[in-house]
Each structure stands twice: as structure tokens, then as C-alpha cells.
């Protein structure tokens, strides 16, 4: 990583959690990665590019992901609840009692749960690529990604570098099975009821070419979170913060600085 980004570990709920830190600003941000993601695979442009005088940026590897191993990842029922508690407990353990959330994909779901369940610690929230429930349409799209050999090299290579091919395929298989659990055993619900409890200023960003998240998902989140703002990004796919990093960072900074 580039200079100015420091690496740390913190014991949280029995797991040695890895996180990275950049900047020393008065406004603290927690970056929450996507499925099987990590600071290194998911947020390098934000750690490097967000204003370090305005913000203190924390990016974490959830348990079993990236460098927060061992243990290897598992997926108990309602695993997002555990990730939300781990993230909130991490921030408390390292001394941050008020912060904003930037959550992508699975990290968006984790951010929504943190904002709903720990409202006193959340300043503002930016989420993109997430969903509050799972439909049959979603499952068909997810299943189409099961064979990692069919992923584009650009998306596959960072995960193979992090996990090795065999473990990458394994962890992706069990993630898919865990999402199927929500559909089959929990009526598809991930966090729909919690959205009513979110009171922090919220920006929802949606890439309108996102092959993983149809438009009805950000529309639903926007409808349920009172006072939230939705920005549709016409040329954006699932990874808008990586593909359009500079523009995305400015959008986030402007919202967080309002």
C-alpha cells in the first residue's frame, strides 16, 4: 500500500481482525467491503484518495476474509448480523464512538444493520450495490457466478491472489449457499424491517448497469429510509467506486461534508 496507510490488528469477539487506517481528520469513516472482500481488494482507491485532512479512514477485513484469518470464513444463519456486530465492536475497541459508514455490496447490508441497531454511533452513511432482501431473480444472477473460472480476469485475479484458487472457489460456494438460506429459510428477508429504524443521513448510489443488483433494490432502500437520497449512475456497474474512483470519492466527500 502507499505511504500513509497503516496496518493494524485488534481482537474482536474472539477473532483477530485486520484493518487499515489512513488520514487524521475529525470525521471518521468505516469502509465495509463486499462478499469475500478486503481492504486490499475493495478499497485501495478510497484509502489512497479520500481527503486525509478531513477524514480518518478505517477499512476492515471481516472475520474469515482477507487478512482476518484464521479462522477461515463460515456463514451461520443471518451471518450479516454477526458482521455488523463485529464491525461496531471493532470501532468501539479502537476508540471511535462516532463515525460514518461507506458500505459496498455485502458491506452495504452490514452498514444498514449497523445504522439500524447502533444509531447513536453513526453519523452518515453511503451505500451502493446492496440489497435488503433476496428474490428468485437475484438467486439466478448469483448462481451464474458460481464457477469462478468464468469470472473476468480483472475480477478474479485479486481474489485468487488473496485466497488461492481452491479456497476462493470454496468460500464463494458457501457464500452463495448462505444467500440461498435467506431466500429459502427466511422468506428472502435480510434486513427489510431494520430499514425503518435508520435515522442517519443516507446516500444510496446505484450503478444502472449493475448486473448483480437490479434497480428495485436501491429503490426499496430509498423508499424505506426516511430522508435518504438516491443517485442513479447511468454508466455504473457493480464496482462504481473502483471504476470511477475519483468521481465517486468526490461524491462521497461532498455528501459527508454537508
Short mmCIF file of the C-alpha atoms (twelve columns), coordinates in Angstrom:
data_MODEL
# 
_entry.id   MODEL 
# 
loop_
_atom_site.group_PDB 
_atom_site.id 
_atom_site.type_symbol 
_atom_site.label_atom_id 
_atom_site.label_alt_id 
_atom_site.label_comp_id 
_atom_site.label_asym_id 
_atom_site.label_seq_id 
_atom_site.Cartn_x 
_atom_site.Cartn_y 
_atom_site.Cartn_z 
_atom_site.pdbx_PDB_model_num 
ATOM 1   C CA . UNK A 1   0.000   0.000   0.000   1 
ATOM 2   C CA . UNK A 2   1.114   3.577   -0.475  1 
ATOM 3   C CA . UNK A 3   2.724   5.524   2.357   1 
ATOM 4   C CA . UNK A 4   0.447   6.985   4.964   1 
ATOM 5   C CA . UNK A 5   -1.685  3.847   5.238   1 
ATOM 6   C CA . UNK A 6   -1.001  1.912   8.429   1 
ATOM 7   C CA . UNK A 7   -1.925  -1.690  9.176   1 
ATOM 8   C CA . UNK A 8   -3.295  -2.900  12.491  1 
ATOM 9   C CA . UNK A 9   -4.884  -5.834  14.283  1 
ATOM 10  C CA . UNK A 10  -7.471  -5.886  17.035  1 
ATOM 11  C CA . UNK A 11  -9.059  -8.741  18.964  1 
ATOM 12  C CA . UNK A 12  -12.844 -8.562  18.453  1 
ATOM 13  C CA . UNK A 13  -15.314 -11.196 19.650  1 
ATOM 14  C CA . UNK A 14  -12.632 -13.878 19.714  1 
ATOM 15  C CA . UNK A 15  -11.197 -13.076 16.279  1 
ATOM 16  C CA . UNK A 16  -8.014  -11.193 15.336  1 
ATOM 17  C CA . UNK A 17  -9.411  -8.528  12.986  1 
ATOM 18  C CA . UNK A 18  -7.161  -6.803  10.438  1 
ATOM 19  C CA . UNK A 19  -7.782  -3.194  9.492   1 
ATOM 20  C CA . UNK A 20  -6.034  -0.334  7.726   1 
ATOM 21  C CA . UNK A 21  -6.049  3.355   8.592   1 
ATOM 22  C CA . UNK A 22  -5.384  6.485   6.562   1 
ATOM 23  C CA . UNK A 23  -5.666  10.155  7.450   1 
ATOM 24  C CA . UNK A 24  -6.190  12.017  10.704  1 
ATOM 25  C CA . UNK A 25  -9.257  14.159  10.044  1 
ATOM 26  C CA . UNK A 26  -12.001 14.834  12.549  1 
ATOM 27  C CA . UNK A 27  -14.628 12.883  10.565  1 
ATOM 28  C CA . UNK A 28  -14.074 9.132   10.917  1 
ATOM 29  C CA . UNK A 29  -15.180 6.757   8.149   1 
ATOM 30  C CA . UNK A 30  -15.548 2.979   8.230   1 
ATOM 31  C CA . UNK A 31  -15.285 1.242   4.843   1 
ATOM 32  C CA . UNK A 32  -17.128 -2.094  4.641   1 
ATOM 33  C CA . UNK A 33  -16.123 -4.465  1.788   1 
ATOM 34  C CA . UNK A 34  -18.244 -6.734  -0.370  1 
ATOM 35  C CA . UNK A 35  -18.634 -10.509 -0.299  1 
ATOM 36  C CA . UNK A 36  -15.294 -12.221 0.465   1 
ATOM 37  C CA . UNK A 37  -13.689 -8.804  0.010   1 
ATOM 38  C CA . UNK A 38  -10.997 -6.986  1.934   1 
ATOM 39  C CA . UNK A 39  -9.370  -3.598  2.285   1 
ATOM 40  C CA . UNK A 40  -6.821  -4.567  -0.348  1 
ATOM 41  C CA . UNK A 41  -9.224  -5.947  -2.965  1 
ATOM 42  C CA . UNK A 42  -12.091 -3.499  -2.463  1 
ATOM 43  C CA . UNK A 43  -10.966 -0.088  -1.215  1 
ATOM 44  C CA . UNK A 44  -7.453  0.849   -2.357  1 
ATOM 45  C CA . UNK A 45  -8.676  3.962   -4.281  1 
ATOM 46  C CA . UNK A 46  -10.581 5.175   -1.226  1 
ATOM 47  C CA . UNK A 47  -7.745  4.590   1.244   1 
ATOM 48  C CA . UNK A 48  -5.407  6.390   -1.116  1 
ATOM 49  C CA . UNK A 49  -7.755  9.057   -2.448  1 
ATOM 50  C CA . UNK A 50  -10.137 10.269  0.263   1 
ATOM 51  C CA . UNK A 51  -9.120  13.563  1.878   1 
ATOM 52  C CA . UNK A 52  -6.802  12.714  4.773   1 
ATOM 53  C CA . UNK A 53  -7.080  16.132  6.381   1 
ATOM 54  C CA . UNK A 54  -10.861 15.959  6.622   1 
ATOM 55  C CA . UNK A 55  -11.238 12.240  7.289   1 
ATOM 56  C CA . UNK A 56  -9.789  9.404   9.308   1 
ATOM 57  C CA . UNK A 57  -10.433 6.372   7.122   1 
ATOM 58  C CA . UNK A 58  -10.706 2.879   8.597   1 
ATOM 59  C CA . UNK A 59  -11.120 -0.144  6.289   1 
ATOM 60  C CA . UNK A 60  -11.567 -3.605  7.780   1 
ATOM 61  C CA . UNK A 61  -11.373 -7.232  6.702   1 
ATOM 62  C CA . UNK A 62  -14.401 -9.053  8.206   1 
ATOM 63  C CA . UNK A 63  -13.687 -12.302 10.031  1 
ATOM 64  C CA . UNK A 64  -12.518 -15.018 7.674   1 
ATOM 65  C CA . UNK A 65  -11.863 -12.554 4.840   1 
ATOM 66  C CA . UNK A 66  -8.584  -11.096 3.599   1 
ATOM 67  C CA . UNK A 67  -6.076  -10.897 6.428   1 
ATOM 68  C CA . UNK A 68  -8.598  -11.533 9.214   1 
ATOM 69  C CA . UNK A 69  -7.679  -15.224 9.010   1 
ATOM 70  C CA . UNK A 70  -7.607  -17.560 10.773  1 
ATOM 71  C CA . UNK A 71  -10.346 -18.563 11.191  1 
ATOM 72  C CA . UNK A 72  -11.488 -19.461 7.708   1 
ATOM 73  C CA . UNK A 73  -14.854 -17.928 6.887   1 
ATOM 74  C CA . UNK A 74  -18.093 -19.609 7.856   1 
ATOM 75  C CA . UNK A 75  -21.685 -18.488 7.334   1 
ATOM 76  C CA . UNK A 76  -24.077 -19.142 10.201  1 
ATOM 77  C CA . UNK A 77  -27.737 -18.231 9.616   1 
ATOM 78  C CA . UNK A 78  -28.117 -14.447 9.474   1 
ATOM 79  C CA . UNK A 79  -24.357 -14.026 9.114   1 
ATOM 80  C CA . UNK A 80  -24.776 -10.329 8.278   1 
ATOM 81  C CA . UNK A 81  -25.867 -9.750  11.886  1 
ATOM 82  C CA . UNK A 82  -22.544 -11.110 13.121  1 
ATOM 83  C CA . UNK A 83  -20.590 -8.933  10.681  1 
ATOM 84  C CA . UNK A 84  -22.496 -5.838  11.848  1 
ATOM 85  C CA . UNK A 85  -21.744 -6.571  15.499  1 
ATOM 86  C CA . UNK A 86  -18.079 -7.308  14.734  1 
ATOM 87  C CA . UNK A 87  -17.698 -4.023  12.839  1 
ATOM 88  C CA . UNK A 88  -19.373 -1.937  15.547  1 
ATOM 89  C CA . UNK A 89  -17.357 -3.679  18.260  1 
ATOM 90  C CA . UNK A 90  -14.127 -3.120  16.302  1 
ATOM 91  C CA . UNK A 91  -14.747 0.620   16.085  1 
ATOM 92  C CA . UNK A 92  -15.524 0.782   19.803  1 
ATOM 93  C CA . UNK A 93  -12.386 -1.232  20.658  1 
ATOM 94  C CA . UNK A 94  -10.088 1.071   18.653  1 
ATOM 95  C CA . UNK A 95  -11.590 4.188   20.200  1 
ATOM 96  C CA . UNK A 96  -14.104 5.569   17.697  1 
ATOM 97  C CA . UNK A 97  -17.501 6.342   19.180  1 
ATOM 98  C CA . UNK A 98  -18.976 8.260   16.232  1 
ATOM 99  C CA . UNK A 99  -18.309 7.601   12.549  1 
ATOM 100 C CA . UNK A 100 -19.821 7.427   9.085   1 
ATOM 101 C CA . UNK A 101 -20.256 4.268   7.042   1 
ATOM 102 C CA . UNK A 102 -19.323 3.538   3.425   1 
ATOM 103 C CA . UNK A 103 -20.616 0.101   2.505   1 
ATOM 104 C CA . UNK A 104 -20.370 -1.745  -0.800  1 
ATOM 105 C CA . UNK A 105 -22.397 -4.834  -1.775  1 
ATOM 106 C CA . UNK A 106 -22.397 -7.151  1.284   1 
ATOM 107 C CA . UNK A 107 -20.770 -4.246  3.112   1 
ATOM 108 C CA . UNK A 108 -23.810 -2.122  2.262   1 
ATOM 109 C CA . UNK A 109 -26.016 -4.670  4.030   1 
ATOM 110 C CA . UNK A 110 -23.674 -4.663  7.034   1 
ATOM 111 C CA . UNK A 111 -23.753 -0.852  7.063   1 
ATOM 112 C CA . UNK A 112 -27.568 -0.821  7.010   1 
ATOM 113 C CA . UNK A 113 -27.650 -3.160  10.007  1 
ATOM 114 C CA . UNK A 114 -25.122 -1.069  11.947  1 
ATOM 115 C CA . UNK A 115 -27.082 2.124   11.261  1 
ATOM 116 C CA . UNK A 116 -30.328 0.462   12.356  1 
ATOM 117 C CA . UNK A 117 -29.026 -1.233  15.502  1 
ATOM 118 C CA . UNK A 118 -26.391 1.215   16.699  1 
ATOM 119 C CA . UNK A 119 -27.876 4.581   15.658  1 
ATOM 120 C CA . UNK A 120 -26.009 6.628   18.260  1 
ATOM 121 C CA . UNK A 121 -22.608 5.808   16.758  1 
ATOM 122 C CA . UNK A 122 -23.445 6.518   13.101  1 
ATOM 123 C CA . UNK A 123 -23.007 9.998   11.698  1 
ATOM 124 C CA . UNK A 124 -23.838 9.487   7.998   1 
ATOM 125 C CA . UNK A 125 -23.982 6.564   5.581   1 
ATOM 126 C CA . UNK A 126 -23.184 5.932   1.904   1 
ATOM 127 C CA . UNK A 127 -24.260 2.558   0.477   1 
ATOM 128 C CA . UNK A 128 -24.079 1.069   -3.014  1 
ATOM 129 C CA . UNK A 129 -24.541 -2.360  -4.581  1 
ATOM 130 C CA . UNK A 130 -26.569 -3.705  -1.649  1 
ATOM 131 C CA . UNK A 131 -29.984 -5.280  -1.121  1 
ATOM 132 C CA . UNK A 132 -32.305 -5.685  1.850   1 
ATOM 133 C CA . UNK A 133 -33.886 -8.904  0.594   1 
ATOM 134 C CA . UNK A 134 -33.270 -11.742 -1.881  1 
ATOM 135 C CA . UNK A 135 -35.527 -12.699 -4.777  1 
ATOM 136 C CA . UNK A 136 -35.584 -15.616 -7.200  1 
ATOM 137 C CA . UNK A 137 -34.216 -13.204 -9.825  1 
ATOM 138 C CA . UNK A 138 -31.251 -12.445 -7.557  1 
ATOM 139 C CA . UNK A 139 -30.536 -16.128 -6.997  1 
ATOM 140 C CA . UNK A 140 -30.420 -16.812 -10.728 1 
ATOM 141 C CA . UNK A 141 -27.903 -13.992 -11.196 1 
ATOM 142 C CA . UNK A 142 -25.808 -15.203 -8.254  1 
ATOM 143 C CA . UNK A 143 -25.827 -18.822 -9.431  1 
ATOM 144 C CA . UNK A 144 -24.471 -17.693 -12.797 1 
ATOM 145 C CA . UNK A 145 -21.308 -16.591 -10.936 1 
ATOM 146 C CA . UNK A 146 -20.730 -19.854 -9.041  1 
ATOM 147 C CA . UNK A 147 -17.961 -21.137 -11.333 1 
ATOM 148 C CA . UNK A 148 -15.099 -18.705 -10.671 1 
ATOM 149 C CA . UNK A 149 -13.281 -19.825 -13.820 1 
ATOM 150 C CA . UNK A 150 -15.953 -17.941 -15.769 1 
ATOM 151 C CA . UNK A 151 -15.297 -14.646 -13.978 1 
ATOM 152 C CA . UNK A 152 -13.465 -11.928 -15.854 1 
ATOM 153 C CA . UNK A 153 -9.728  -11.957 -15.154 1 
ATOM 154 C CA . UNK A 154 -9.961  -8.422  -13.730 1 
ATOM 155 C CA . UNK A 155 -12.469 -9.528  -11.082 1 
ATOM 156 C CA . UNK A 156 -10.945 -12.964 -10.466 1 
ATOM 157 C CA . UNK A 157 -7.242  -12.156 -10.192 1 
ATOM 158 C CA . UNK A 158 -7.328  -10.149 -6.913  1 
ATOM 159 C CA . UNK A 159 -9.343  -12.897 -5.199  1 
ATOM 160 C CA . UNK A 160 -7.032  -15.659 -6.434  1 
ATOM 161 C CA . UNK A 161 -4.070  -13.612 -5.201  1 
ATOM 162 C CA . UNK A 162 -5.705  -13.224 -1.786  1 
ATOM 163 C CA . UNK A 163 -7.092  -16.735 -1.248  1 
ATOM 164 C CA . UNK A 164 -5.624  -19.098 -3.836  1 
ATOM 165 C CA . UNK A 165 -7.899  -20.626 -6.458  1 
ATOM 166 C CA . UNK A 166 -9.147  -23.584 -4.428  1 
ATOM 167 C CA . UNK A 167 -10.106 -21.617 -1.308  1 
ATOM 168 C CA . UNK A 168 -11.592 -18.821 -3.411  1 
ATOM 169 C CA . UNK A 169 -13.938 -21.320 -5.098  1 
ATOM 170 C CA . UNK A 170 -14.800 -22.890 -1.742  1 
ATOM 171 C CA . UNK A 171 -15.579 -19.638 0.035   1 
ATOM 172 C CA . UNK A 172 -17.644 -18.393 -2.919  1 
ATOM 173 C CA . UNK A 173 -19.660 -21.624 -2.933  1 
ATOM 174 C CA . UNK A 174 -20.517 -21.371 0.740   1 
ATOM 175 C CA . UNK A 175 -21.344 -17.644 0.394   1 
ATOM 176 C CA . UNK A 176 -23.831 -18.491 -2.355  1 
ATOM 177 C CA . UNK A 177 -25.339 -21.230 -0.202  1 
ATOM 178 C CA . UNK A 178 -25.680 -18.769 2.686   1 
ATOM 179 C CA . UNK A 179 -27.588 -16.325 0.470   1 
ATOM 180 C CA . UNK A 180 -29.847 -19.169 -0.669  1 
ATOM 181 C CA . UNK A 181 -30.579 -19.782 3.028   1 
ATOM 182 C CA . UNK A 182 -32.048 -16.279 3.339   1 
ATOM 183 C CA . UNK A 183 -34.323 -16.980 0.373   1 
ATOM 184 C CA . UNK A 184 -35.435 -20.477 1.377   1 
ATOM 185 C CA . UNK A 185 -35.483 -20.245 5.183   1 
ATOM 186 C CA . UNK A 186 -36.031 -16.554 5.970   1 
ATOM 187 C CA . UNK A 187 -38.618 -15.553 3.336   1 
ATOM 188 C CA . UNK A 188 -35.862 -13.765 1.424   1 
ATOM 189 C CA . UNK A 189 -35.537 -11.152 4.151   1 
ATOM 190 C CA . UNK A 190 -32.091 -9.844  5.079   1 
ATOM 191 C CA . UNK A 191 -32.810 -6.519  6.769   1 
ATOM 192 C CA . UNK A 192 -36.090 -5.087  5.427   1 
ATOM 193 C CA . UNK A 193 -37.587 -4.460  8.859   1 
ATOM 194 C CA . UNK A 194 -34.451 -2.744  10.144  1 
ATOM 195 C CA . UNK A 195 -34.568 -0.042  7.466   1 
ATOM 196 C CA . UNK A 196 -37.393 1.750   9.281   1 
ATOM 197 C CA . UNK A 197 -35.053 2.280   12.243  1 
ATOM 198 C CA . UNK A 198 -32.357 4.117   10.273  1 
ATOM 199 C CA . UNK A 199 -32.270 7.815   11.104  1 
ATOM 200 C CA . UNK A 200 -28.843 8.966   9.895   1 
ATOM 201 C CA . UNK A 201 -28.491 10.972  6.661   1 
ATOM 202 C CA . UNK A 202 -28.123 8.342   3.948   1 
ATOM 203 C CA . UNK A 203 -26.885 8.456   0.361   1 
ATOM 204 C CA . UNK A 204 -27.711 5.469   -1.852  1 
ATOM 205 C CA . UNK A 205 -25.734 5.204   -5.101  1 
ATOM 206 C CA . UNK A 206 -26.737 2.761   -7.831  1 
ATOM 207 C CA . UNK A 207 -24.882 1.792   -10.982 1 
ATOM 208 C CA . UNK A 208 -27.647 1.329   -13.524 1 
ATOM 209 C CA . UNK A 209 -25.611 -1.291  -15.409 1 
ATOM 210 C CA . UNK A 210 -25.100 -3.340  -12.235 1 
ATOM 211 C CA . UNK A 211 -25.522 -6.981  -13.296 1 
ATOM 212 C CA . UNK A 212 -25.753 -8.156  -9.671  1 
ATOM 213 C CA . UNK A 213 -28.243 -5.671  -8.197  1 
ATOM 214 C CA . UNK A 214 -31.421 -4.732  -10.106 1 
ATOM 215 C CA . UNK A 215 -32.875 -1.225  -9.756  1 
ATOM 216 C CA . UNK A 216 -35.703 -2.367  -7.490  1 
ATOM 217 C CA . UNK A 217 -33.235 -2.939  -4.648  1 
ATOM 218 C CA . UNK A 218 -31.906 0.633   -4.287  1 
ATOM 219 C CA . UNK A 219 -35.429 1.925   -4.934  1 
ATOM 220 C CA . UNK A 220 -36.698 -0.118  -1.973  1 
ATOM 221 C CA . UNK A 221 -33.916 1.028   0.356   1 
ATOM 222 C CA . UNK A 222 -34.532 4.643   -0.667  1 
ATOM 223 C CA . UNK A 223 -38.252 4.292   -0.046  1 
ATOM 224 C CA . UNK A 224 -37.782 2.757   3.408   1 
ATOM 225 C CA . UNK A 225 -35.073 5.068   4.807   1 
ATOM 226 C CA . UNK A 226 -36.721 8.366   5.619   1 
ATOM 227 C CA . UNK A 227 -34.977 11.371  4.080   1 
ATOM 228 C CA . UNK A 228 -32.489 9.281   2.129   1 
ATOM 229 C CA . UNK A 229 -31.113 10.381  -1.225  1 
ATOM 230 C CA . UNK A 230 -30.751 8.124   -4.276  1 
ATOM 231 C CA . UNK A 231 -28.300 8.835   -7.092  1 
ATOM 232 C CA . UNK A 232 -28.512 6.612   -10.168 1 
ATOM 233 C CA . UNK A 233 -25.221 6.331   -12.067 1 
ATOM 234 C CA . UNK A 234 -26.078 5.663   -15.741 1 
ATOM 235 C CA . UNK A 235 -22.702 4.163   -16.746 1 
ATOM 236 C CA . UNK A 236 -22.011 2.488   -13.418 1 
ATOM 237 C CA . UNK A 237 -21.772 -1.249  -12.878 1 
ATOM 238 C CA . UNK A 238 -21.424 -3.038  -9.538  1 
ATOM 239 C CA . UNK A 239 -17.981 -1.616  -8.736  1 
ATOM 240 C CA . UNK A 240 -18.558 2.096   -9.401  1 
ATOM 241 C CA . UNK A 241 -16.176 3.130   -6.605  1 
ATOM 242 C CA . UNK A 242 -13.330 1.293   -8.362  1 
ATOM 243 C CA . UNK A 243 -14.213 2.021   -11.975 1 
ATOM 244 C CA . UNK A 244 -14.946 5.724   -11.338 1 
ATOM 245 C CA . UNK A 245 -12.872 6.156   -8.182  1 
ATOM 246 C CA . UNK A 246 -12.102 9.870   -8.388  1 
ATOM 247 C CA . UNK A 247 -15.664 10.875  -9.215  1 
ATOM 248 C CA . UNK A 248 -17.082 8.513   -6.594  1 
ATOM 249 C CA . UNK A 249 -14.724 9.788   -3.895  1 
ATOM 250 C CA . UNK A 250 -15.768 13.368  -4.598  1 
ATOM 251 C CA . UNK A 251 -19.449 12.437  -4.452  1 
ATOM 252 C CA . UNK A 252 -18.932 10.738  -1.097  1 
ATOM 253 C CA . UNK A 253 -16.792 13.550  0.310   1 
ATOM 254 C CA . UNK A 254 -19.319 16.196  -0.723  1 
ATOM 255 C CA . UNK A 255 -22.174 14.321  0.947   1 
ATOM 256 C CA . UNK A 256 -20.185 13.580  4.098   1 
ATOM 257 C CA . UNK A 257 -19.058 17.216  4.370   1 
ATOM 258 C CA . UNK A 258 -22.533 18.766  4.047   1 
# 
